[in-house]
Structure formats: structure tokens, C-alpha cells
């Protein structure tokens, strides 16, 4: 009996990390979604983080993100770990720095996998690890004139 090898679509792509960036310019959901396009992917999960108008019971007027010079290298380390732990076809992650207003996109991440369950798990891991491990800090400015640093 001949052994059956899985279809190439069931295996990780050769270079699944398609886009990683930390930018001062507005982010594009379309750019990230296009970056993870893959004919062998049956599931693509995209997460978009936006600046909300409140936090901890206070009205947010705006915020600024800043990062350590090692942030892109740490983002790559996180992405490589997600790829190593999941059958990822394609992965992309971009985070904004600088001053943002309510409604602006702060982070966009996406993962494509052969199956939806794996795509959900990998995308969740990507955003959770990005937020907890990549040295990006948020400076929130509230409507009452107070402010706070988050993640610093």
C-alpha cells in the first residue's frame, strides 16, 4: 500500500511571513488582507484594532503610540513563533505609531491557513503575543485633561 502524502496546501508555505511593519502612516486593511492571500488557504482571519472613545470609564480624546528601536525585530520573533506553532500559509502584521484619533486603525493582523480553526488560533496567538511582547507603548489622553501610559 502506497503512503499518502498530504496535499501541499496542508503544509506550511515556504515563506509565510508576508508583511511585518511598524508605521507612522495610516494602516490599510486591504493591504494586509491582500498580503495573506493564498490559493491553498481555506481560512483567513483578520483582526483590526481601532482607537476607541473610552477606556476604564473615561472618555478618550486621542492617543499616541511609541516603540522601542527593537520593536520590528520583536514583531518578527513573535511572527516566527506563530508560524512555527501553526500550519500558517501566510501571515501579516502592521502596527501604527504616532498620534492617533478615535476611530483610527492602530493594528491590523491576518493569518491564512488551510483550515479556519487553525487560522483563528494562529491569528489569536499573533495579536495576543504582539500586544504582550512587542515593545509598543500607548499614551492615552482623556477628555478631562488626564493621561496615562499603557504597556510602559
Coordinates of N, CA and C in Angstrom, one line a residue:
X1 N 0.8 -1.2 0.0 CA 0.0 0.0 0.0 C 0.9 1.2 0.0
X2 N 0.7 2.1 -0.9 CA 1.5 3.4 -1.0 C 1.1 4.3 0.1
X3 N 2.1 5.0 0.6 CA 1.7 6.0 1.7 C 1.2 7.3 1.0
X4 N 0.2 7.9 1.7 CA -0.4 9.0 1.1 C 0.2 10.3 1.8
X5 N 0.7 11.2 0.9 CA 1.3 12.4 1.4 C 0.3 13.5 1.4
X6 N 0.3 14.3 2.4 CA -0.7 15.4 2.5 C -0.5 16.4 1.3
X7 N -1.6 17.0 0.9 CA -1.5 18.0 -0.2 C -0.6 19.2 0.3
X8 N 0.1 19.8 -0.6 CA 0.9 20.9 -0.2 C 0.2 22.0 0.5
X9 N -1.1 22.2 0.3 CA -1.9 23.2 0.9 C -2.1 22.9 2.4
X10 N -1.8 21.6 2.8 CA -2.0 21.3 4.2 C -0.7 21.6 5.0
X11 N 0.4 21.9 4.3 CA 1.7 22.1 4.9 C 1.9 23.6 4.9
X12 N 2.8 24.1 5.8 CA 3.2 25.5 5.9 C 3.8 25.9 4.6
X13 N 3.5 27.2 4.2 CA 4.1 27.7 3.0 C 5.6 27.9 3.2
X14 N 6.4 28.0 2.2 CA 7.9 28.2 2.3 C 8.2 29.5 3.1
X15 N 7.6 30.6 2.7 CA 7.9 31.9 3.4 C 6.6 32.5 3.8
X16 N 5.9 32.1 4.8 CA 4.6 32.5 5.2 C 4.5 34.0 5.7
X17 N 5.7 34.5 6.2 CA 5.6 35.9 6.7 C 5.7 36.8 5.6
X18 N 4.6 37.4 5.2 CA 4.5 38.2 4.0 C 4.6 39.7 4.3
X19 N 4.2 40.2 5.4 CA 4.3 41.6 5.7 C 4.4 41.8 7.2
X20 N 5.4 42.6 7.6 CA 5.6 43.0 9.0 C 6.1 44.4 9.0
X21 N 5.4 45.3 9.8 CA 5.8 46.7 9.7 C 5.3 47.4 11.0
X22 N 6.0 48.4 11.4 CA 5.6 49.4 12.3 C 5.7 50.7 11.6
X23 N 4.6 51.5 11.5 CA 4.5 52.6 10.6 C 3.9 53.9 11.3
X24 N 4.4 55.0 10.8 CA 3.8 56.3 11.2 C 2.6 56.7 10.3
X25 N 2.4 56.0 9.2 CA 1.3 56.4 8.3 C 0.1 55.5 8.5
X26 N -1.1 56.0 8.1 CA -2.3 55.2 8.3 C -2.2 53.8 7.7
X27 N -2.8 52.8 8.4 CA -2.8 51.4 8.0 C -3.9 51.1 7.1
X28 N -3.7 50.0 6.3 CA -4.7 49.6 5.3 C -5.1 48.2 5.5
X29 N -6.4 47.9 5.8 CA -6.9 46.6 6.0 C -6.8 45.8 4.6
X30 N -7.0 46.5 3.5 CA -6.9 45.9 2.2 C -5.5 45.4 2.0
X31 N -4.5 46.2 2.3 CA -3.1 45.8 2.1 C -2.8 44.5 2.9
X32 N -3.2 44.4 4.1 CA -2.9 43.3 5.0 C -3.7 42.1 4.4
X33 N -4.9 42.2 4.1 CA -5.7 41.1 3.5 C -5.1 40.6 2.2
X34 N -4.7 41.5 1.4 CA -4.0 41.0 0.1 C -2.7 40.3 0.4
X35 N -2.0 40.7 1.4 CA -0.7 40.1 1.8 C -0.9 38.6 2.2
X36 N -2.0 38.3 2.7 CA -2.1 36.9 3.2 C -3.0 36.0 2.2
X37 N -3.2 36.6 1.0 CA -3.9 35.8 0.0 C -3.1 34.6 -0.4
X38 N -3.8 33.4 -0.4 CA -3.1 32.2 -0.8 C -4.1 31.2 -1.3
X39 N -3.9 30.7 -2.5 CA -4.9 29.7 -3.1 C -5.1 28.5 -2.3
X40 N -4.1 28.1 -1.4 CA -4.2 26.9 -0.6 C -4.9 27.1 0.7
X41 N -5.2 28.4 1.0 CA -5.8 28.7 2.3 C -7.3 28.6 2.2
X42 N -7.9 27.8 3.1 CA -9.3 27.7 3.2 C -9.9 28.6 4.3
X43 N -9.0 29.2 5.1 CA -9.5 30.1 6.2 C -8.5 31.3 6.3
X44 N -9.1 32.5 6.3 CA -8.3 33.7 6.6 C -9.0 34.4 7.7
X45 N -8.2 34.8 8.7 CA -8.7 35.6 9.9 C -8.0 36.9 9.9
X46 N -8.7 37.9 10.1 CA -8.1 39.3 10.1 C -8.6 40.0 11.4
X47 N -7.7 40.6 12.1 CA -8.1 41.4 13.3 C -7.7 42.8 13.1
X48 N -8.6 43.7 13.4 CA -8.3 45.1 13.3 C -8.6 45.8 14.6
X49 N -7.5 46.4 15.2 CA -7.6 47.1 16.4 C -7.8 48.6 16.2
X50 N -8.8 49.3 16.7 CA -9.0 50.7 16.5 C -9.0 51.5 17.8
X51 N -8.7 52.7 17.7 CA -8.8 53.6 18.9 C -10.2 53.8 19.2
X52 N -10.6 53.4 20.5 CA -11.9 53.6 20.9 C -12.1 54.9 21.7
X53 N -13.3 55.3 21.9 CA -13.6 56.6 22.6 C -13.6 56.6 24.1
X54 N -13.3 55.4 24.7 CA -13.3 55.3 26.1 C -12.4 54.3 26.6
X55 N -12.0 54.4 27.9 CA -11.2 53.3 28.5 C -11.3 53.5 30.0
X56 N -11.6 52.4 30.7 CA -11.7 52.5 32.1 C -12.6 53.5 32.7
X57 N -13.7 53.7 32.0 CA -14.8 54.6 32.4 C -14.5 56.1 32.1
X58 N -13.4 56.4 31.4 CA -13.0 57.7 31.0 C -13.1 57.9 29.5
X59 N -13.5 59.1 29.0 CA -13.6 59.4 27.6 C -12.2 59.7 27.1
X60 N -11.8 59.0 26.0 CA -10.5 59.1 25.3 C -10.6 60.2 24.3
X61 N -9.7 61.2 24.3 CA -9.7 62.3 23.3 C -8.7 61.9 22.2
X62 N -7.7 61.1 22.5 CA -6.8 60.6 21.5 C -5.7 59.9 22.1
X63 N -4.7 59.4 21.4 CA -3.6 58.7 22.0 C -2.4 58.7 21.0
X64 N -1.3 58.4 21.6 CA -0.1 58.3 20.8 C 0.6 56.9 21.1
X65 N 1.1 56.3 20.1 CA 1.9 55.1 20.2 C 3.4 55.4 20.0
X66 N 4.2 54.8 20.8 CA 5.7 54.9 20.5 C 6.2 53.5 20.7
X67 N 7.4 53.3 20.2 CA 8.0 52.0 20.3 C 9.5 52.0 20.5
X68 N 10.0 51.0 21.0 CA 11.5 50.8 21.2 C 12.1 50.5 19.8
X69 N 13.4 50.8 19.6 CA 14.0 50.5 18.3 C 14.0 49.0 18.0
X70 N 13.9 48.2 19.0 CA 13.9 46.7 18.7 C 12.5 46.2 18.3
X71 N 11.5 47.0 18.3 CA 10.1 46.6 18.1 C 9.9 45.7 16.8
X72 N 10.4 46.1 15.7 CA 10.2 45.3 14.5 C 10.9 44.0 14.6
X73 N 12.1 43.9 15.2 CA 12.7 42.6 15.4 C 11.9 41.7 16.4
X74 N 11.3 42.3 17.4 CA 10.5 41.5 18.3 C 9.2 41.1 17.6
X75 N 8.6 41.9 16.7 CA 7.5 41.6 16.0 C 7.8 40.4 15.1
X76 N 9.0 40.4 14.5 CA 9.4 39.2 13.6 C 9.5 38.0 14.5
X77 N 10.1 38.1 15.7 CA 10.2 36.9 16.6 C 8.9 36.3 16.9
X78 N 7.9 37.2 17.2 CA 6.6 36.7 17.5 C 6.0 36.0 16.3
X79 N 6.1 36.6 15.1 CA 5.5 36.1 13.9 C 6.2 34.7 13.6
X80 N 7.5 34.6 13.8 CA 8.2 33.3 13.5 C 7.7 32.2 14.5
X81 N 7.4 32.6 15.7 CA 6.9 31.6 16.7 C 5.5 31.2 16.3
X82 N 4.7 32.1 15.9 CA 3.3 31.7 15.4 C 3.4 30.8 14.2
X83 N 4.2 31.1 13.3 CA 4.4 30.2 12.1 C 4.9 28.8 12.5
X84 N 5.8 28.8 13.5 CA 6.4 27.5 13.9 C 5.4 26.7 14.6
X85 N 4.4 27.3 15.3 CA 3.4 26.6 16.1 C 2.1 26.2 15.4
X86 N 2.0 26.7 14.1 CA 0.7 26.5 13.4 C 1.0 26.3 11.9
X87 N 0.1 25.7 11.2 CA 0.3 25.4 9.8 C -0.1 26.7 9.0
X88 N 0.7 27.7 9.1 CA 0.3 29.0 8.5 C 0.7 29.0 7.0
X89 N -0.2 29.4 6.2 CA 0.1 29.7 4.8 C 0.7 31.1 4.6
X90 N 0.1 32.0 5.3 CA 0.5 33.4 5.1 C 0.2 34.2 6.4
X91 N 1.0 35.2 6.7 CA 0.9 36.0 8.0 C 1.3 37.4 7.7
X92 N 0.6 38.3 8.2 CA 0.9 39.8 8.1 C 0.5 40.5 9.4
X93 N 1.3 41.5 9.7 CA 1.0 42.3 10.9 C 1.6 43.7 10.7
X94 N 0.8 44.7 10.9 CA 1.3 46.1 10.9 C 0.7 46.8 12.1
X95 N 1.5 47.7 12.7 CA 1.1 48.4 13.9 C 1.5 49.9 13.7
X96 N 0.7 50.8 14.1 CA 0.8 52.2 13.9 C 1.6 52.8 15.1
X97 N 2.4 53.8 14.9 CA 3.0 54.6 15.9 C 2.7 56.1 15.5
X98 N 2.8 57.0 16.5 CA 2.5 58.4 16.3 C 1.2 58.7 17.0
X99 N 0.7 59.9 16.7 CA -0.6 60.4 17.2 C -1.8 59.8 16.4
X100 N -2.8 59.3 17.1 CA -4.0 58.7 16.5 C -5.2 59.3 17.1
X101 N -6.3 59.4 16.4 CA -7.6 59.9 16.8 C -8.5 58.7 17.0
X102 N -9.6 59.0 17.7 CA -10.7 58.0 17.9 C -11.1 57.5 16.5
X103 N -11.2 56.2 16.3 CA -11.6 55.6 15.1 C -10.4 55.2 14.2
X104 N -9.2 55.7 14.4 CA -8.1 55.3 13.6 C -7.7 53.9 13.8
X105 N -7.1 53.2 12.8 CA -6.6 51.9 12.9 C -5.3 51.9 13.7
X106 N -5.1 51.1 14.7 CA -3.9 51.0 15.5 C -3.1 49.8 15.1
X107 N -3.7 48.7 14.8 CA -3.1 47.5 14.4 C -3.9 46.6 13.5
X108 N -3.3 46.0 12.6 CA -4.0 45.1 11.7 C -3.2 43.8 11.5
X109 N -3.7 42.7 11.8 CA -3.0 41.4 11.7 C -3.9 40.4 10.9
X110 N -3.3 39.5 10.2 CA -4.1 38.5 9.5 C -3.2 37.2 9.3
X111 N -4.0 36.1 9.3 CA -3.3 34.8 9.1 C -4.2 34.0 8.2
X112 N -3.6 33.3 7.2 CA -4.3 32.4 6.4 C -3.7 31.0 6.6
X113 N -4.6 30.0 6.7 CA -4.3 28.6 6.9 C -5.1 27.7 6.0
X114 N -4.8 26.5 6.0 CA -5.6 25.6 5.2 C -7.0 25.5 5.7
X115 N -7.2 25.6 7.0 CA -8.5 25.4 7.7 C -8.8 26.5 8.6
X116 N -10.1 26.9 8.8 CA -10.5 28.0 9.6 C -10.1 27.9 11.0
X117 N -10.2 26.8 11.7 CA -9.8 26.6 13.1 C -8.4 27.0 13.3
X118 N -7.5 26.5 12.5 CA -6.1 26.8 12.7 C -5.9 28.3 12.4
X119 N -6.6 28.9 11.5 CA -6.4 30.3 11.2 C -6.9 31.2 12.4
X120 N -8.0 30.8 13.0 CA -8.4 31.5 14.2 C -7.4 31.4 15.3
X121 N -6.9 30.2 15.6 CA -5.9 30.0 16.7 C -4.7 30.8 16.4
X122 N -4.2 30.8 15.2 CA -2.9 31.4 14.9 C -3.1 32.9 14.9
X123 N -4.2 33.5 14.5 CA -4.4 34.9 14.5 C -4.5 35.4 15.9
X124 N -5.2 34.6 16.7 CA -5.4 35.0 18.2 C -4.0 35.0 18.8
X125 N -3.2 34.0 18.6 CA -1.9 34.0 19.1 C -1.0 35.2 18.7
X126 N -1.1 35.5 17.4 CA -0.4 36.6 16.8 C -0.7 37.9 17.5
X127 N -2.0 38.3 17.6 CA -2.3 39.5 18.2 C -2.1 39.5 19.7
X128 N -2.3 38.4 20.4 CA -2.1 38.4 21.8 C -0.6 38.5 22.2
X129 N 0.2 37.8 21.4 CA 1.7 37.9 21.7 C 2.2 39.2 21.2
X130 N 1.7 39.8 20.1 CA 2.2 41.1 19.7 C 1.9 42.1 20.8
X131 N 0.7 42.1 21.4 CA 0.3 43.1 22.4 C 1.1 42.9 23.7
X132 N 1.5 41.7 24.0 CA 2.1 41.4 25.3 C 3.7 41.5 25.2
X133 N 4.2 41.3 24.0 CA 5.7 41.1 23.9 C 6.4 42.2 23.1
X134 N 5.7 42.8 22.1 CA 6.4 43.8 21.3 C 6.4 45.1 22.0
X135 N 7.6 45.7 22.2 CA 7.7 47.0 23.0 C 7.1 48.2 22.2
X136 N 5.8 48.2 22.3 CA 5.0 49.4 21.8 C 4.2 49.9 22.9
X137 N 4.2 51.2 23.2 CA 3.6 51.8 24.3 C 2.5 52.8 23.9
X138 N 1.4 52.8 24.6 CA 0.3 53.7 24.3 C 0.2 54.8 25.4
X139 N 0.1 56.0 24.9 CA -0.1 57.2 25.8 C -1.5 57.7 25.5
X140 N -2.4 57.4 26.4 CA -3.8 57.8 26.3 C -4.0 59.2 26.9
X141 N -4.8 60.0 26.1 CA -5.1 61.4 26.6 C -6.7 61.4 26.7
X142 N -7.1 61.8 27.9 CA -8.5 61.7 28.2 C -9.1 63.1 28.1
X143 N -10.4 63.2 27.9 CA -11.2 64.4 27.7 C -11.1 65.3 28.9
X144 N -10.9 64.8 30.1 CA -10.8 65.6 31.3 C -9.4 66.2 31.5
X145 N -8.5 66.0 30.6 CA -7.2 66.5 30.7 C -6.1 65.6 31.3
X146 N -6.6 64.5 31.9 CA -5.6 63.5 32.4 C -5.1 62.6 31.3
X147 N -4.0 61.9 31.6 CA -3.4 61.0 30.7 C -2.8 59.8 31.4
X148 N -2.5 58.8 30.6 CA -1.8 57.6 31.2 C -1.0 56.9 30.1
X149 N 0.0 56.2 30.6 CA 0.8 55.3 29.7 C 0.3 53.9 29.9
X150 N 0.2 53.2 28.8 CA -0.2 51.7 28.9 C 0.8 50.9 28.3
X151 N 1.3 49.9 29.0 CA 2.3 49.0 28.5 C 3.7 49.5 28.7
X152 N 3.9 50.6 29.4 CA 5.2 51.1 29.6 C 5.8 50.6 30.8

